[in-house]
Amino acid sequence: MTDTTDFEAKRDIADIAVERYKQGRLTRRGFISAMGALGVLPVLGGRALAQTKEIIVVNWGGTAKDVLQEVLCDTYTAETGIKVTVDGSGPSAGKIRAMVESGAVVWDLCDSGAGSAIILEQQGMTEAIDYSIVDKSKVLEGTAYNNGVGNYVYSYVLATNPKLLGGNIPQTWEDVWNVKDFPGMRTFRKSVRGQLESATQARGVPLAEIYDALSTEDGIKASIAKFRELRENIIVWGSGSDSQNLFLQEEVAIGNIWSTRAHLLKDQMEDGAFNVSFNGGVIAPGIWVVPKGNPAGKDEVMKFIAHGQKPELQVQWLEKIGSGPINPAAAELVPAELAAFNPSSPENLATQILYKDEWYAKNQVSAEEMYVDALIN
């Protein structure tokens, strides 16, 4: 199986820290953390082994590092007296495997993805989740694995600038392909991830049947061909900040972007100039994994994961950085003004499909080649 964890998406959350520092909305401490995540400054570079009675949690840095520290880690320390520290250097599957194989594990808990979780389990690199401690009912259906469990979600969503469209807002991905009624430039990710699903819906395929429609080579080619139809109206984005800037500079009227960037744009665009719809969106979960032989011990980490499932903490995560709650019970605590931007609200969940790592593991390489060819040739 190919690792399909979307490291670019996770790194993008780190980039958001830089943006917020420039806006004066992030402390110097948070900014330094972001630089570390981007490789400009070392993060915990001198650490050899985690201390006893300390949990080391690894994520992708930036604002996400600060928010994770404040919302989940510091509150756990306040309750238990056990220190929890976030390392923002990025827990790629390769790093986890190298630590376990060398017998020098320094991390206790890693913010990974479903693809990595499945592969690392198959390779014997991670611990099984203890569902007598971690409550499986407190994560979205489809995000509880043997050796990994959901921690937050983000989505690929339909973003629009109604001002550039004369107030006429596309409601579906079929509308996005309708350049007659909705003229203007569109933006799609340079990678096929989360994009092919929108083109498949534009073919008229129902949401629940997307991956069935993509189960054959002919089905994949038919969806790829939809991008060829739009080629003259597409500007691709390579990073989350690219997609954000394309909207801020009014270079595009419509786009398929990450919901975390939509969370920022709602505060940056003037009233009436930005809208987001989760209709036909693709929801992607972050997944906790525990390296085998973690220094703090499996049981203590399971207690920390369970602590992070609390609805009130999950809502704080959404408010501070736009990552949606993985616990369905958190939805009713989300402030009304944020509900429309919550990828895991019941209303938004009902109109989306869960990202299917198994499909990407089998088809991503070939689909990516066809996608790029459709955009440039």
Coordinates of C-alpha atoms in Angstrom, one line a residue:
M1 CA 0.0 0.0 0.0
T2 CA 1.2 3.5 -0.9
D3 CA 1.3 6.1 1.9
T4 CA -1.4 8.7 0.9
T5 CA -1.2 10.8 4.0
D6 CA -1.5 14.4 2.9
F7 CA 1.6 15.9 4.4
E8 CA 1.1 19.1 2.3
A9 CA -2.2 19.7 4.0
K10 CA -0.7 19.3 7.4
R11 CA 2.3 21.5 6.6
D12 CA -0.2 24.1 5.4
I13 CA -1.6 24.5 8.9
A14 CA 1.9 25.4 9.9
D15 CA 2.1 28.1 7.2
I16 CA -1.0 29.7 8.6
A17 CA 1.1 30.7 11.6
V18 CA 3.3 32.9 9.5
E19 CA 0.2 34.6 8.0
R20 CA -1.3 35.3 11.4
Y21 CA 2.0 36.7 12.8
K22 CA 2.1 39.2 9.9
Q23 CA -1.5 40.2 10.9
G24 CA -0.5 40.7 14.5
R25 CA -2.8 37.9 15.6
L26 CA 0.0 35.5 16.7
T27 CA 2.6 35.8 19.4
R28 CA 6.3 35.8 18.8
R29 CA 6.4 32.4 20.5
G30 CA 3.9 31.1 18.0
F31 CA 5.8 32.6 15.1
I32 CA 9.1 31.0 16.2
S33 CA 7.3 27.7 16.4
A34 CA 6.1 28.1 12.8
M35 CA 9.7 28.8 11.6
G36 CA 10.8 25.7 13.3
A37 CA 8.2 23.7 11.5
L38 CA 9.2 25.1 8.2
G39 CA 12.8 24.1 8.9
V40 CA 14.2 27.6 9.5
L41 CA 14.9 27.0 13.2
P42 CA 15.5 23.7 14.9
V43 CA 12.6 22.3 17.0
L44 CA 13.6 20.1 19.9
G45 CA 16.7 19.2 17.8
G46 CA 18.8 18.3 20.8
R47 CA 16.3 16.0 22.4
A48 CA 17.6 12.5 22.9
L49 CA 14.9 10.7 24.9
A50 CA 11.6 11.8 26.4
Q51 CA 11.7 12.2 30.1
T52 CA 9.9 9.8 32.3
K53 CA 6.4 11.2 33.3
E54 CA 6.4 13.3 30.2
I55 CA 4.4 12.8 27.0
I56 CA 5.8 14.0 23.7
V57 CA 3.2 14.7 21.1
V58 CA 4.3 15.4 17.5
N59 CA 2.4 17.4 15.0
W60 CA 3.2 19.7 12.0
G61 CA 4.1 22.9 13.8
G62 CA 2.9 26.5 13.4
T63 CA -0.3 27.7 15.0
A64 CA -1.4 24.0 15.2
K65 CA 1.5 23.4 17.6
D66 CA 0.5 26.2 19.9
V67 CA -3.1 25.4 19.8
L68 CA -2.5 21.7 20.6
Q69 CA -0.2 22.7 23.4
E70 CA -2.7 25.1 24.9
V71 CA -6.0 23.3 24.3
L72 CA -5.1 19.6 24.9
C73 CA -1.7 19.4 26.5
D74 CA -1.7 22.1 29.1
T75 CA -5.2 21.1 30.2
Y76 CA -4.1 17.5 30.6
T77 CA -1.1 18.6 32.7
A78 CA -3.5 20.7 34.9
E79 CA -5.6 17.7 35.6
T80 CA -3.0 15.0 36.0
G81 CA 0.3 16.8 36.8
I82 CA 1.9 15.0 33.8
K83 CA 3.9 17.3 31.5
V84 CA 2.9 17.1 27.9
T85 CA 5.1 18.8 25.2
V86 CA 4.4 19.3 21.5
D87 CA 7.2 18.8 19.0
G88 CA 6.3 20.5 15.7
S89 CA 8.9 18.8 13.5
G90 CA 6.4 16.6 11.6
P91 CA 5.8 12.9 12.3
S92 CA 6.2 11.4 8.8
A93 CA 5.7 7.6 8.6
G94 CA 9.4 7.2 7.6
K95 CA 10.6 8.9 10.8
I96 CA 8.3 6.8 13.0
R97 CA 9.5 3.6 11.3
A98 CA 13.1 4.6 11.7
M99 CA 12.7 5.3 15.4
V100 CA 10.9 2.0 16.1
E101 CA 13.3 -0.1 14.0
S102 CA 16.4 1.5 15.7
G103 CA 14.9 1.1 19.2
A104 CA 15.3 4.8 19.9
V105 CA 11.7 6.0 20.1
V106 CA 11.4 9.5 21.4
W107 CA 7.7 10.3 20.5
D108 CA 4.7 9.1 22.3
L109 CA 1.9 10.2 20.1
C110 CA 1.9 11.4 16.5
D111 CA -0.6 13.4 14.4
S112 CA -0.7 11.2 11.3
G113 CA -3.1 10.2 8.6
A114 CA -5.2 7.2 7.8
G115 CA -2.9 6.0 5.0
S116 CA 0.2 6.1 7.3
A117 CA -1.8 4.5 10.2
I118 CA -2.7 1.5 8.0
I119 CA 0.8 1.1 6.7
L120 CA 2.5 1.4 10.0
E121 CA 0.1 -1.1 11.5
Q122 CA 0.9 -3.6 8.7
Q123 CA 4.6 -3.1 9.4
G124 CA 4.2 -3.6 13.1
M125 CA 5.4 -0.1 14.0
T126 CA 2.5 1.1 16.1
E127 CA 0.5 0.2 19.2
A128 CA -3.2 -0.9 19.0
I129 CA -5.6 1.8 20.3
D130 CA -7.1 0.7 23.6
Y131 CA -10.8 1.3 23.1
S132 CA -11.5 0.5 26.7
I133 CA -9.9 3.9 27.4
V134 CA -10.5 5.7 24.2
D135 CA -14.2 6.0 23.4
K136 CA -14.9 4.9 19.9
S137 CA -18.3 6.6 20.0
K138 CA -16.6 9.9 20.4
V139 CA -15.1 10.0 16.9
L140 CA -16.8 10.2 13.5
E141 CA -17.8 6.9 11.9
G142 CA -14.9 5.7 9.7
T143 CA -12.1 7.3 11.7
A144 CA -11.4 4.5 14.3
Y145 CA -8.8 2.0 13.2
N146 CA -7.0 -0.8 15.0
N147 CA -3.8 1.2 15.4
G148 CA -5.1 4.8 14.9
V149 CA -8.0 7.0 15.8
G150 CA -9.3 10.4 14.6
N151 CA -8.3 13.6 16.3
Y152 CA -9.7 16.4 14.0
V153 CA -11.0 16.9 10.5
Y154 CA -10.7 19.3 7.6
S155 CA -12.4 19.2 4.2
Y156 CA -12.0 20.1 0.5
V157 CA -14.8 22.6 0.0
L158 CA -16.5 24.8 -2.7
A159 CA -15.4 28.4 -2.1
T160 CA -16.8 31.3 -4.1
N161 CA -16.6 35.1 -4.5
P162 CA -20.3 36.1 -5.0
K163 CA -19.2 39.7 -5.8
L164 CA -17.3 38.5 -8.9
L165 CA -20.3 36.3 -9.9
G166 CA -22.9 39.1 -9.7
G167 CA -24.3 37.4 -6.6
N168 CA -25.0 34.2 -8.6
I169 CA -23.5 31.5 -6.4
P170 CA -22.8 27.9 -7.8
Q171 CA -24.5 25.4 -5.5
T172 CA -23.0 22.1 -6.9
W173 CA -19.9 20.9 -8.7
E174 CA -22.0 20.6 -11.8
D175 CA -22.5 24.4 -11.5
V176 CA -18.8 24.9 -11.2
W177 CA -18.3 23.3 -14.7
N178 CA -21.0 25.6 -16.1
V179 CA -18.9 28.6 -17.4
K180 CA -21.9 30.1 -19.2
D181 CA -24.0 30.9 -16.1
F182 CA -20.9 31.2 -13.8
P183 CA -18.2 32.8 -15.8
G184 CA -14.7 33.5 -14.3
M185 CA -11.6 31.7 -13.3
R186 CA -11.6 28.6 -11.0
T187 CA -8.8 27.2 -8.9
F188 CA -8.0 23.6 -8.2
R189 CA -5.2 21.9 -6.4
K190 CA -2.2 20.9 -8.4
S191 CA -2.5 17.4 -6.9
V192 CA -5.4 15.2 -7.8
R193 CA -6.2 14.6 -4.1
G194 CA -9.7 15.9 -3.2
Q195 CA -10.2 17.3 -6.7
L196 CA -11.2 14.2 -8.7
E197 CA -14.2 13.8 -6.5
S198 CA -15.6 17.2 -7.6
A199 CA -15.1 16.3 -11.2
T200 CA -16.9 13.0 -10.7
Q201 CA -19.9 14.8 -9.3
A202 CA -19.8 17.2 -12.2
R203 CA -20.4 14.1 -14.4
G204 CA -23.7 13.6 -12.5
V205 CA -22.5 10.8 -10.2
P206 CA -24.2 10.8 -6.8
L207 CA -22.0 11.6 -3.8
A208 CA -22.3 8.1 -2.3
E209 CA -21.2 6.5 -5.6
I210 CA -18.1 8.5 -6.3
Y211 CA -15.5 5.9 -5.5
D212 CA -17.6 3.2 -7.2
A213 CA -17.5 5.4 -10.3
L214 CA -13.8 5.7 -10.0
S215 CA -13.2 1.9 -9.5
T216 CA -12.4 1.4 -13.2
E217 CA -9.8 3.0 -15.5
D218 CA -12.6 4.2 -17.8
G219 CA -14.3 5.9 -14.8
I220 CA -11.1 7.6 -13.8
K221 CA -10.5 8.8 -17.4
A222 CA -14.0 10.2 -17.6
S223 CA -13.5 12.3 -14.5
I224 CA -10.1 13.5 -15.6
A225 CA -11.6 14.5 -18.9
K226 CA -13.9 17.0 -17.0
F227 CA -10.8 19.0 -16.1
R228 CA -9.8 19.2 -19.8
E229 CA -13.2 20.9 -20.4
L230 CA -12.3 23.6 -17.9
R231 CA -8.6 24.0 -18.7
E232 CA -8.9 27.6 -20.0
N233 CA -10.6 28.6 -16.8
I234 CA -8.3 27.0 -14.2
I235 CA -5.5 28.4 -12.1
V236 CA -3.9 25.7 -10.0
W237 CA -2.8 26.2 -6.3
G238 CA 0.2 24.5 -4.9
S239 CA -0.1 25.5 -1.2
G240 CA -2.9 26.6 1.0
S241 CA -1.6 30.1 1.0
D242 CA -1.7 30.1 -2.8
S243 CA -5.4 29.3 -2.7
Q244 CA -6.0 32.0 -0.1
N245 CA -4.1 34.6 -2.1
L246 CA -6.0 33.8 -5.3
F247 CA -9.2 34.7 -3.5
L248 CA -7.8 37.8 -1.7
Q249 CA -6.4 39.2 -5.0
E250 CA -9.7 38.4 -6.8
E251 CA -7.9 36.3 -9.4
V252 CA -10.5 33.5 -9.1
A253 CA -14.2 33.5 -8.5
I254 CA -14.6 29.8 -7.6
G255 CA -12.3 27.2 -6.1
N256 CA -11.8 23.8 -4.5
I257 CA -9.8 24.7 -1.3
W258 CA -9.2 23.4 2.2
S259 CA -11.8 24.4 4.8
T260 CA -9.0 25.6 7.1
R261 CA -8.2 28.3 4.5
A262 CA -11.9 29.1 4.2
H263 CA -11.9 29.6 8.0
L264 CA -9.3 32.4 7.5
L265 CA -10.8 33.9 4.4
K266 CA -14.2 34.5 6.1
D267 CA -12.4 37.1 8.3
Q268 CA -10.3 38.6 5.5
M269 CA -12.8 39.1 2.7
E270 CA -15.3 42.0 2.7
D271 CA -18.9 41.2 3.5
G272 CA -20.6 39.5 0.5
A273 CA -17.3 38.7 -1.2
F274 CA -16.8 35.2 0.2
N275 CA -18.9 32.1 0.6
V276 CA -18.1 28.5 1.3
S277 CA -20.2 25.4 0.7
F278 CA -19.6 21.9 2.0
N279 CA -22.0 20.5 -0.5
G280 CA -20.1 17.7 -2.3
G281 CA -17.1 18.2 -0.1
V282 CA -14.5 15.6 0.8
I283 CA -13.8 15.3 4.5
A284 CA -10.3 14.2 5.6
P285 CA -9.4 13.2 9.2
G286 CA -6.2 13.6 11.2
I287 CA -5.3 10.3 12.9
W288 CA -3.5 9.7 16.2
V289 CA -0.9 6.9 16.1
V290 CA 1.3 5.6 18.9
P291 CA 4.8 4.4 18.0
K292 CA 5.5 0.9 19.4
G293 CA 7.7 1.2 22.5
N294 CA 6.8 4.8 23.3
P295 CA 8.7 6.1 26.3
A296 CA 5.7 7.3 28.3
G297 CA 3.9 4.0 28.0
K298 CA 0.8 3.0 26.1
D299 CA -1.7 3.4 28.9
E300 CA -0.8 7.0 29.7
V301 CA -1.0 8.0 26.0
M302 CA -4.4 6.4 25.7
K303 CA -5.6 8.5 28.7
F304 CA -4.3 11.6 26.9
I305 CA -6.2 10.7 23.7
A306 CA -9.3 10.2 25.7
H307 CA -8.8 13.6 27.3
G308 CA -8.6 15.2 23.8
Q309 CA -12.0 13.8 22.9
K310 CA -13.8 16.2 25.3
P311 CA -16.3 18.3 23.2
E312 CA -15.4 21.6 24.8
L313 CA -11.7 21.1 23.9
Q314 CA -12.6 20.1 20.4
V315 CA -14.6 23.3 19.9
Q316 CA -11.7 25.4 21.1
W317 CA -9.6 23.7 18.4
L318 CA -12.1 24.8 15.8
E319 CA -12.3 28.3 17.1
K320 CA -8.5 28.8 17.1
I321 CA -7.4 27.2 13.9
G322 CA -10.4 25.9 11.9
S323 CA -9.8 22.2 12.5
G324 CA -13.2 20.6 12.9
P325 CA -14.2 18.5 15.9
I326 CA -13.8 14.7 15.5
N327 CA -16.3 14.2 18.3
P328 CA -19.9 14.5 16.9
A329 CA -21.1 15.7 20.4
A330 CA -19.0 18.9 20.0
A331 CA -21.2 20.2 17.2
E332 CA -23.9 21.5 19.5
L333 CA -21.3 23.6 21.4
V334 CA -20.0 25.3 18.3
P335 CA -20.9 29.1 18.3
A336 CA -23.6 29.9 15.7
E337 CA -21.3 32.2 13.7
L338 CA -18.8 29.3 13.2
A339 CA -21.3 26.5 12.4
A340 CA -21.2 27.2 8.7
F341 CA -17.4 26.8 8.7
N342 CA -17.4 23.6 10.8
P343 CA -16.6 20.6 8.5
S344 CA -18.1 18.2 11.0
S345 CA -21.4 19.9 11.8
P346 CA -24.3 17.5 11.2
E347 CA -25.5 19.7 8.3
N348 CA -22.2 19.8 6.6
L349 CA -21.4 16.1 7.2
A350 CA -24.7 15.1 5.5
T351 CA -23.5 16.7 2.3
Q352 CA -19.9 15.3 2.2
I353 CA -18.1 12.1 1.6
L354 CA -15.2 10.7 3.6
Y355 CA -11.8 10.7 1.9
K356 CA -10.9 7.1 0.9
D357 CA -7.3 6.4 1.5
E358 CA -7.6 2.9 0.1
W359 CA -8.6 4.2 -3.3
Y360 CA -5.7 6.7 -3.4
A361 CA -3.2 4.0 -2.3
K362 CA -4.2 2.0 -5.4
N363 CA -4.7 4.8 -7.9
Q364 CA -3.1 8.0 -6.9
V365 CA 0.1 7.7 -9.0
S366 CA -1.6 7.0 -12.3
A367 CA -4.5 9.4 -11.6
E368 CA -2.0 12.2 -10.8
E369 CA -0.2 11.7 -14.1
M370 CA -3.5 11.9 -16.1
Y371 CA -4.6 14.9 -14.1
V372 CA -1.5 16.9 -14.8
D373 CA -1.6 16.0 -18.5
A374 CA -5.3 17.2 -18.6
L375 CA -4.3 20.5 -17.1
I376 CA -1.3 21.3 -19.3
N377 CA -1.6 19.4 -22.6

